[in-house]
Amino acid sequence: MIRHVLAALLLLTAPALAETAPDRAPEGATGSTPKQTVRAKRFMAVTAHPEATRAALDVLKAGGSAVDAAVAAQLVLNLVEPQSSGLGGGGFLLFWDAKAKRLFAYDGRETAPAGAEPRMFLGADGRPLPFLAAVRSGKSVGVPGALALLHHAHAKHGTLPWGGLFGPAKRVAQQGFRVTPRLHRLISDTPTLKERAETRAYFFTAAGMPLPVGHELNSPDFLATLDRLAPGGAEAFYRGAIAEAIVARVREAGGTLASSDLAGYKIEERAPLCGLYIGFKICSMGPPSSGGIAVLQILAILERFPSETVTAEDEKAAHLFVEAARLAFADRNLYVADPAFVRVPVKGLLDGAYLAQRAKLIDPRRAQEKIEAGTPPEDKGEFTPDRGEESPGTSHLSIVDADGNAVSFTTTIENGFGAQMMAAGFLLNNQLTDFSFEAERDGKPIANRVEPGKRPRSSMAPVMVFDRDGRLLLVVGSPGGSRIISYVARTLVRVLDGGADIAVAIAKPHVATTGTAAEMEKGTDAEKLAERLTALGHRVSVNELNSGLHGIQVQDGTLIGGADPRREGVAMGE
Ligand code: DON
């Protein structure tokens, strides 16, 4: 026990933020800082930054619910981890109501404006625009959903007054916070931030240098926004001065976003998507996210192989994992899109007989050369697969409150620094580049093509796991673009099947895929598997696999928290 208290103290007092010099990556990796398992008895929060975790913890101490804590944490994250999430973005939030024993799934995904059209990401030559050009254009900005999501979830599950949750963020906006090594590095690695007046003014010194580590960054503009939202709620975001500022900024950059798009925004309450894995009930988000379906498919396929093979950290386990994930990605690319526009055969994709047949395609001695989507029971053959891949700005936070309620919230502005434009003191998302840039191929439409009012397909997979008696066992999720699916699925295998504690599971070297190459985490033991996987026929690449897994495990009344060593987050609890 004393050992754990010491570990927690060490983490609280010295959230060391390692500075290394890795290669450039989409939301760049910034080194790895070892983090211990944190234990608590009553409540716990794990977020991507110590200030945000502290904000959540203060709310929990004051008797707030997990949702109250998530609101406070998100508002702080907007300031301290601006590249990843904020009010200019959207997300998916699971809420577990312990008393009612009910799980809620809220979809605060950005939507395409009425003026969006299927070919808007094609150039004059009919070819897809270069990714960064699309990201930085006003066309990439969807109607932000984060504030509506939090306001709605708070109205249903909050216990403290909405306006009171703004205190920590107001303090940080006013007094400032110290720029971390990671934020400094990411600014340095994103030179295009200098090309726009507002991002240049916010992220660079007067002399044009990236804000140095330790610089006290405050935000009067964001403070003014908080002062409007604390009394005004969602109404004050989607109508009036803030909405007008967003619309003006996006239009200046060539987007079609209109006031009516913001005024018409609605979050969706969806049925959580659940499935079984070795007797555990795993719940996540269904469409428009592909995350839940893909994670459940991977687990169901792996369940058909011996546990000792699946849980080993060797090349056989890596091979199986990558093959299962490649099968899931083939289905994802063909079938998953906004269910308001496309009939996604969710039941068919998770059908036991269908997945048994998919699992048989895996040869334990050889990588499949070409993987195609399957034909699940409900398929009508209407679509052709998209080949888009997202590149990573996202954050995951996990919270359990004193009543046993929980939040699993993955929140994003899409690419690092989103569309690289700001309004009302926050960065705007580029979420619409999660749509397929192409609308059709070979005479068939692509399910995830752009359409007005549609939500782009996501890979986000906030997860909660329950035991046979319906007790909450685990809350977890991660950023990482389409690699989220691998990060989350492999962590679930390690904890549920391998018996690792959540912090240990998160820290293990990653093996991932986004459907084609088998990716090994650079600078870790996973690199050693590269040669053997190549010999099995895989196209192997060694990459920074910059996850941000944040999770809480509930074990015999103890809360066990794990924060990803690859980012600067911490777990704290009492
Ligand atoms: O919704 C999605 O799947 C992506 N826009 C998430 C992007 C992301 O995770 C960035 N992470 N670092």
XYZ file of C-alpha atoms and ligand atoms in Angstrom:
586
model
C 0.000 0.000 0.000
C 2.743 2.434 1.033
C 4.429 1.683 -2.275
C 1.298 2.744 -4.155
C 0.842 5.917 -2.163
C 4.440 6.827 -2.859
C 3.977 6.107 -6.529
C 0.877 8.282 -6.644
C 2.643 11.072 -4.798
C 5.568 10.911 -7.142
C 3.194 11.227 -10.049
C 1.296 14.119 -8.509
C 4.321 16.116 -7.601
C 6.577 15.362 -10.530
C 4.636 14.847 -13.737
C 7.926 14.781 -15.634
C 7.381 15.781 -19.241
C 10.138 14.208 -21.228
C 11.740 16.118 -24.044
C 13.228 13.961 -26.776
C 13.805 14.451 -30.448
C 11.672 11.940 -32.333
C 10.890 12.027 -36.033
C 8.012 14.146 -37.188
C 4.664 12.376 -36.835
C 1.091 13.614 -37.507
C 0.361 14.681 -33.935
C 4.000 14.237 -33.146
C 5.350 11.901 -30.545
C 7.240 13.657 -27.805
C 8.979 10.850 -26.036
C 7.976 8.514 -23.303
C 7.811 9.137 -19.558
C 7.384 6.101 -17.283
C 4.199 6.325 -15.224
C 3.190 4.215 -12.280
C -0.135 2.651 -11.578
C -2.256 4.950 -9.417
C -4.772 3.519 -6.942
C -7.727 5.111 -5.201
C -10.788 4.118 -3.230
C -13.528 6.652 -3.944
C -13.085 8.388 -7.270
C -10.539 8.904 -9.999
C -9.839 10.879 -13.172
C -7.307 10.199 -15.909
C -6.812 12.845 -18.577
C -4.106 13.991 -20.965
C -2.770 16.829 -18.777
C -2.189 17.300 -15.010
C -4.202 20.571 -14.957
C -7.219 18.872 -16.531
C -6.987 15.858 -14.201
C -6.745 18.230 -11.224
C -9.815 20.161 -12.440
C -11.772 16.896 -12.693
C -10.555 15.776 -9.272
C -11.602 19.046 -7.614
C -15.090 18.617 -9.050
C -15.252 15.008 -7.812
C -14.092 16.112 -4.356
C -16.862 18.706 -4.297
C -19.398 15.907 -4.859
C -19.714 16.353 -8.623
C -20.668 13.505 -10.945
C -18.365 11.958 -13.534
C -20.059 14.139 -16.169
C -19.500 17.299 -14.107
C -15.825 16.368 -13.871
C -15.644 15.707 -17.614
C -17.049 19.194 -18.341
C -14.424 20.865 -16.142
C -11.638 18.736 -17.619
C -12.636 19.381 -21.236
C -12.719 23.153 -20.708
C -9.204 23.024 -19.242
C -7.933 20.677 -21.965
C -9.028 23.264 -24.534
C -6.337 25.541 -23.053
C -3.571 23.170 -21.977
C -3.783 20.623 -24.813
C -5.148 22.921 -27.533
C -3.770 20.836 -30.384
C -5.967 17.883 -29.473
C -9.457 18.842 -28.375
C -11.736 21.704 -27.408
C -14.960 23.564 -28.026
C -14.152 23.798 -31.723
C -14.377 20.002 -32.037
C -16.574 17.055 -31.176
C -16.532 13.639 -29.564
C -18.281 10.556 -28.265
C -19.106 10.103 -24.592
C -20.256 6.998 -22.732
C -21.875 7.503 -19.337
C -22.485 4.665 -16.879
C -25.277 5.359 -14.413
C -24.357 3.007 -11.553
C -27.649 3.324 -9.680
C -29.886 2.757 -12.699
C -27.352 0.234 -14.083
C -27.719 1.892 -17.459
C -25.167 2.883 -20.070
C -25.760 5.969 -22.231
C -23.935 6.757 -25.483
C -23.815 10.349 -26.704
C -22.709 11.339 -30.191
C -21.394 14.907 -30.369
C -19.768 14.374 -33.758
C -19.303 17.391 -36.023
C -21.698 17.629 -38.982
C -21.149 18.817 -42.530
C -22.857 22.132 -43.311
C -25.807 22.342 -45.700
C -23.436 23.751 -48.314
C -21.084 20.724 -48.269
C -21.015 18.562 -51.350
C -19.540 15.158 -52.280
C -16.761 16.531 -54.483
C -15.611 19.373 -52.262
C -12.272 17.691 -51.465
C -11.400 17.135 -55.135
C -9.255 19.582 -57.071
C -10.006 21.067 -60.500
C -8.343 17.977 -62.004
C -10.839 15.697 -60.252
C -8.105 14.275 -57.997
C -8.220 14.365 -54.188
C -6.722 17.566 -52.705
C -3.456 17.216 -50.794
C -4.415 16.386 -47.191
C -2.935 19.505 -45.560
C -4.536 21.812 -48.129
C -7.934 20.282 -47.350
C -7.294 20.436 -43.590
C -6.420 24.146 -43.678
C -9.343 25.127 -45.904
C -12.648 26.268 -44.420
C -14.244 23.263 -46.107
C -12.847 20.901 -43.491
C -14.628 22.562 -40.561
C -17.731 20.742 -39.347
C -20.287 22.197 -36.917
C -18.602 21.638 -33.539
C -20.435 19.208 -31.247
C -18.382 19.234 -28.029
C -20.263 21.976 -26.182
C -23.715 20.617 -27.097
C -22.582 17.143 -26.002
C -21.321 18.324 -22.627
C -24.316 20.577 -22.021
C -26.772 17.777 -22.816
C -24.895 15.160 -20.762
C -24.693 17.621 -17.883
C -28.435 18.358 -18.036
C -29.092 14.625 -17.732
C -26.339 13.440 -15.399
C -24.834 16.487 -13.738
C -25.169 17.182 -10.042
C -23.328 20.496 -9.657
C -24.515 23.675 -11.422
C -23.194 24.077 -14.997
C -21.730 27.530 -14.438
C -19.727 26.339 -11.413
C -17.792 23.851 -13.593
C -16.109 26.713 -15.441
C -13.969 27.802 -12.478
C -10.782 25.833 -13.224
C -10.761 26.772 -16.935
C -11.416 30.439 -16.133
C -8.498 30.413 -13.743
C -6.181 28.851 -16.319
C -7.403 31.201 -19.052
C -6.787 34.191 -16.805
C -3.600 33.241 -14.988
C -2.086 31.113 -17.726
C -0.382 27.722 -17.652
C 3.156 26.738 -18.488
C 3.734 25.606 -22.056
C 4.863 21.981 -21.836
C 7.695 20.377 -23.795
C 5.111 18.500 -25.848
C 3.117 21.603 -26.792
C 6.319 23.469 -27.578
C 7.523 20.674 -29.809
C 4.202 20.331 -31.625
C 4.092 24.075 -32.325
C 7.666 23.893 -33.644
C 6.698 20.972 -35.858
C 3.683 22.775 -37.364
C 5.235 25.743 -39.188
C 2.001 26.513 -41.082
C 0.561 27.791 -37.766
C 2.625 30.879 -38.464
C 0.784 31.607 -41.670
C -2.428 32.789 -40.056
C -2.588 35.905 -37.900
C -4.509 34.400 -34.976
C -2.475 31.175 -34.648
C 0.736 33.129 -35.099
C -0.264 35.553 -32.337
C -1.363 32.751 -30.004
C 1.371 30.141 -30.457
C 4.466 32.271 -31.232
C 6.418 34.986 -29.494
C 6.465 38.527 -30.901
C 9.771 37.586 -32.522
C 8.078 34.691 -34.325
C 9.549 31.853 -32.231
C 7.404 28.928 -31.019
C 6.349 29.654 -27.431
C 9.161 28.312 -25.264
C 8.745 25.590 -22.638
C 7.558 27.219 -19.407
C 6.034 30.258 -21.087
C 2.872 31.299 -19.177
C 0.146 31.152 -21.803
C -3.124 32.854 -20.917
C -6.132 33.472 -23.141
C -8.333 36.548 -22.725
C -10.368 35.520 -25.796
C -11.130 32.073 -24.390
C -11.922 33.646 -21.021
C -14.505 35.896 -22.736
C -16.005 32.775 -24.358
C -16.161 30.980 -20.989
C -17.857 34.055 -19.502
C -20.581 33.721 -22.139
C -21.005 29.940 -21.898
C -21.096 29.659 -18.098
C -24.413 31.491 -17.822
C -25.647 30.869 -21.390
C -24.987 27.144 -22.023
C -25.411 25.651 -25.495
C -27.668 28.468 -26.651
C -24.784 30.922 -26.157
C -22.515 28.763 -28.326
C -24.779 27.899 -31.248
C -26.412 31.337 -31.621
C -25.047 34.818 -31.162
C -21.508 36.195 -30.959
C -19.582 32.883 -30.664
C -21.483 31.262 -33.548
C -21.013 34.383 -35.650
C -17.258 34.392 -34.986
C -16.994 30.728 -36.054
C -19.017 31.286 -39.230
C -17.029 34.402 -40.198
C -13.689 32.628 -39.693
C -14.646 29.553 -41.671
C -16.109 31.564 -44.550
C -12.991 33.696 -44.749
C -11.100 30.439 -45.365
C -13.449 29.351 -48.153
C -15.947 27.200 -46.230
C -19.737 27.302 -46.583
C -20.577 27.041 -42.859
C -23.627 29.217 -42.060
C -25.368 30.423 -38.888
C -28.256 28.095 -39.686
C -25.853 25.097 -39.598
C -24.842 25.998 -36.060
C -28.369 26.822 -34.921
C -29.539 23.442 -36.244
C -26.883 21.297 -34.535
C -28.116 18.407 -32.427
C -26.269 15.723 -30.527
C -27.538 12.165 -30.943
C -28.334 9.805 -28.097
C -27.498 6.378 -29.456
C -27.770 2.828 -28.231
C -24.337 1.740 -26.970
C -22.759 -0.979 -29.092
C -21.917 -4.019 -26.967
C -20.481 -7.468 -27.563
C -18.886 -10.305 -25.612
C -15.217 -11.192 -25.361
C -14.180 -14.204 -23.256
C -17.233 -13.607 -21.074
C -16.778 -9.872 -20.587
C -19.284 -7.396 -21.974
C -17.480 -4.739 -24.011
C -19.436 -1.579 -24.866
C -18.449 1.258 -27.162
C -19.811 3.626 -29.835
C -21.579 2.456 -32.961
C -21.761 4.414 -36.235
C -20.867 7.035 -37.267
C -17.828 5.699 -35.447
C -16.254 2.598 -36.844
C -14.309 2.210 -33.588
C -16.777 0.058 -31.659
C -17.554 -2.293 -34.539
C -13.884 -2.786 -35.444
C -12.759 -3.368 -31.841
C -15.551 -5.923 -31.293
C -14.769 -7.671 -34.579
C -11.069 -7.938 -33.736
C -11.812 -9.359 -30.290
C -14.358 -11.832 -31.638
C -11.842 -13.063 -34.213
C -9.019 -13.362 -31.664
C -11.298 -15.256 -29.288
C -11.227 -18.124 -31.773
C -7.494 -18.656 -31.190
C -5.904 -20.088 -28.023
C -5.544 -17.565 -25.234
C -1.841 -18.282 -24.763
C -1.204 -17.465 -28.440
C -3.238 -14.258 -28.382
C -1.761 -12.888 -25.154
C 1.894 -13.630 -25.845
C 3.967 -10.583 -26.748
C 5.686 -12.462 -29.563
C 5.511 -12.503 -33.354
C 2.689 -15.060 -33.442
C 0.448 -12.840 -31.333
C 1.452 -9.762 -33.338
C 0.711 -11.585 -36.601
C -2.718 -12.738 -35.420
C -3.581 -9.310 -34.103
C -2.598 -7.518 -37.301
C -4.459 -10.029 -39.468
C -7.640 -9.732 -37.378
C -7.403 -5.929 -37.496
C -6.817 -5.922 -41.258
C -10.020 -7.933 -41.717
C -11.890 -5.428 -39.552
C -10.483 -2.474 -41.518
C -11.609 -3.965 -44.832
C -15.202 -4.095 -43.526
C -14.912 -0.645 -41.983
C -13.766 0.944 -45.215
C -16.687 -0.489 -47.149
C -19.591 -0.374 -44.727
C -19.284 2.210 -41.971
C -20.626 5.766 -42.279
C -23.277 8.006 -40.722
C -26.323 5.746 -40.117
C -28.673 8.638 -40.937
C -27.412 8.414 -44.536
C -26.275 4.838 -45.003
C -27.708 1.521 -43.820
C -24.745 0.078 -41.930
C -25.107 -3.692 -41.462
C -24.000 -3.522 -37.832
C -25.666 -6.747 -36.732
C -24.289 -8.628 -39.700
C -20.771 -7.347 -39.118
C -20.903 -8.664 -35.542
C -22.703 -11.895 -36.364
C -20.954 -14.922 -34.815
C -21.152 -17.146 -37.884
C -19.908 -14.332 -40.125
C -16.925 -13.627 -37.878
C -16.117 -17.349 -37.598
C -15.898 -17.415 -41.380
C -13.704 -14.270 -41.390
C -11.405 -15.778 -38.753
C -10.840 -18.801 -41.003
C -9.149 -16.532 -43.542
C -6.224 -16.098 -41.163
C -3.267 -18.343 -41.853
C -1.102 -18.531 -38.716
C 1.976 -18.972 -40.927
C 1.394 -16.333 -43.597
C 0.021 -12.801 -43.924
C -2.945 -12.518 -46.302
C -1.782 -10.838 -49.457
C -4.984 -9.035 -50.197
C -7.810 -8.510 -47.775
C -11.288 -7.674 -48.918
C -14.426 -6.790 -47.041
C -16.699 -9.711 -46.273
C -20.371 -10.122 -47.077
C -22.185 -9.972 -43.767
C -25.817 -11.156 -43.587
C -27.430 -7.752 -44.174
C -25.193 -6.512 -47.006
C -26.883 -5.184 -50.145
C -23.709 -4.627 -52.175
C -24.420 -0.923 -52.760
C -21.017 0.570 -51.906
C -17.379 0.538 -52.861
C -14.669 0.848 -50.175
C -12.985 4.121 -49.402
C -9.256 4.193 -49.057
C -8.936 7.267 -46.935
C -6.958 7.233 -43.756
C -7.167 9.864 -41.068
C -4.106 11.314 -39.550
C -4.085 12.201 -35.943
C -5.567 15.872 -32.511
C -7.544 13.914 -30.071
C -7.723 13.212 -26.343
C -9.308 10.574 -24.151
C -10.440 10.976 -20.571
C -11.741 8.349 -18.152
C -13.515 9.237 -14.906
C -15.219 7.281 -12.098
C -17.097 9.267 -9.444
C -17.895 8.536 -5.780
C -21.232 6.911 -6.714
C -19.597 4.512 -9.159
C -20.838 6.406 -12.233
C -18.322 6.643 -15.043
C -17.435 8.604 -18.157
C -15.418 7.377 -21.121
C -14.967 10.366 -23.439
C -12.911 10.607 -26.603
C -12.793 14.203 -27.788
C -11.125 15.633 -30.877
C -10.428 18.474 -33.251
C -9.037 15.815 -35.679
C -5.565 16.746 -36.948
C -3.014 18.296 -34.553
C -4.239 21.948 -34.146
C -7.357 21.067 -36.206
C -7.923 23.318 -39.221
C -5.205 25.650 -37.891
C -7.662 28.511 -37.519
C -9.233 30.033 -34.415
C -12.480 31.753 -33.472
C -13.602 33.022 -30.039
C -10.295 31.879 -28.524
C -10.323 28.223 -29.599
C -9.083 26.170 -32.536
C -11.600 24.892 -35.085
C -11.775 21.251 -36.133
C -10.948 19.802 -39.538
C -13.205 16.807 -38.867
C -14.743 16.815 -42.354
C -11.490 15.451 -43.760
C -12.557 12.203 -42.039
C -14.961 11.833 -44.970
C -13.719 10.045 -48.071
C -12.271 12.626 -50.465
C -13.600 10.565 -53.366
C -17.383 10.227 -53.705
C -17.509 7.137 -55.901
C -15.387 4.680 -57.803
C -16.196 2.277 -60.613
C -19.757 3.588 -60.744
C -20.488 2.830 -57.090
C -20.827 5.359 -54.286
C -18.554 5.360 -51.240
C -20.581 5.070 -48.008
C -18.457 7.684 -46.222
C -18.669 10.315 -48.979
C -19.402 13.939 -48.074
C -23.085 14.888 -47.894
C -24.783 17.932 -46.362
C -25.744 17.409 -42.724
C -23.777 14.142 -42.506
C -21.305 13.115 -39.789
C -17.932 11.848 -40.987
C -16.924 8.306 -40.072
C -14.741 8.136 -36.988
C -12.415 5.561 -35.465
C -12.904 6.739 -31.904
C -13.663 3.957 -29.460
C -14.471 5.051 -25.923
C -14.988 1.763 -24.091
C -16.510 0.436 -20.888
C -16.257 -3.213 -19.854
C -18.635 -5.071 -17.526
C -18.517 -8.477 -15.839
C -21.203 -11.160 -16.082
C -23.158 -9.530 -13.279
C -23.139 -6.163 -15.016
C -20.521 -4.587 -12.740
C -18.216 -1.978 -14.253
C -14.676 -3.310 -14.676
C -12.866 -0.970 -17.007
C -13.091 2.478 -18.626
C -10.639 3.199 -21.450
C -10.036 4.882 -24.806
C -7.350 6.613 -26.855
C -6.545 9.155 -29.537
C -4.531 8.067 -32.553
C -6.709 8.446 -35.668
C -7.521 5.091 -37.195
C -4.826 3.487 -35.013
C -7.210 4.013 -32.078
C -8.780 0.721 -33.064
C -5.527 -1.210 -32.599
C -4.527 0.642 -29.419
C -7.852 -0.007 -27.712
C -8.334 -3.598 -28.891
C -4.830 -4.692 -27.871
C -5.154 -3.020 -24.461
C -8.409 -4.910 -23.876
C -6.716 -8.197 -24.751
C -3.832 -7.456 -22.407
C -6.058 -6.553 -19.459
C -8.983 -8.942 -19.893
C -7.235 -11.997 -21.263
C -3.623 -11.418 -20.247
C -4.469 -10.181 -16.726
C -2.224 -7.097 -16.897
C -3.168 -4.078 -14.814
C -4.350 -1.165 -16.938
C -1.225 0.985 -16.500
C 1.045 -1.921 -17.406
C -1.091 -2.827 -20.423
C -1.040 0.767 -21.709
C 2.738 1.014 -21.423
C 3.494 -2.151 -23.403
C 4.967 -1.696 -26.886
C 2.385 -1.261 -29.608
C 1.770 -3.347 -32.668
C -0.868 -1.687 -34.838
C -2.316 -1.473 -38.308
C -4.642 0.761 -40.263
C -5.463 -2.044 -42.643
C -2.333 -2.626 -44.659
C 1.109 -2.486 -43.027
C 1.968 -4.152 -39.735
C 3.303 -1.272 -37.628
C 5.791 -1.788 -34.802
C 6.442 0.867 -32.186
C 9.779 2.535 -32.714
C 12.317 2.373 -29.901
C 10.571 -0.519 -28.129
C 10.776 -4.311 -28.026
C 8.114 -4.416 -30.740
C 10.812 -3.344 -33.192
C 12.491 -6.683 -32.660
C 9.469 -8.413 -34.203
C 9.857 -6.544 -37.497
C 12.114 -9.050 -39.180
C 10.002 -12.046 -38.191
C 6.795 -10.380 -39.351
C 8.413 -9.519 -42.652
C 9.275 -13.181 -43.000
C 5.570 -14.008 -42.475
C 4.803 -11.856 -45.501
C 3.818 -8.602 -43.801
C 4.629 -5.181 -45.096
C 6.228 -3.883 -41.916
C 6.837 -0.308 -40.861
C 8.461 0.925 -37.674
C 6.693 4.078 -36.451
C 6.181 6.317 -33.473
C 2.870 4.924 -32.310
C 1.716 7.900 -30.347
C -1.335 6.655 -28.453
C -2.915 8.488 -25.506
C -4.571 5.581 -23.703
C -6.176 6.674 -20.455
C -7.999 4.109 -18.382
C -9.451 3.135 -15.029
C -9.876 -0.429 -13.842
C -12.239 -1.302 -11.004
C -10.922 -4.241 -8.969
C -12.401 -5.380 -5.648
C -13.492 -1.865 -4.786
C -10.175 -0.291 -5.758
C -9.806 2.097 -8.687
C -6.632 1.538 -10.674
C -5.612 4.274 -13.086
C -3.215 4.283 -16.011
C -2.013 7.225 -18.105
C -0.133 6.751 -21.341
C 3.631 7.250 -20.992
C 3.675 8.515 -24.591
C 1.836 11.733 -23.627
C 1.809 14.019 -20.600
C -1.375 12.855 -18.865
C -1.819 11.681 -15.274
C -4.211 9.634 -13.189
C -5.263 11.041 -9.827
C -7.752 9.767 -7.297
C -8.733 9.544 -3.665
O -12.653 10.639 -35.429
C -11.585 10.122 -35.704
O -11.443 8.935 -35.812
C -10.349 10.979 -35.890
N -10.697 12.276 -36.370
C -9.591 11.023 -34.603
C -8.291 11.791 -34.738
C -7.294 11.456 -33.694
O -7.448 10.508 -32.966
C -6.079 12.287 -33.577
N -5.179 11.741 -32.572
N -4.168 12.018 -32.170
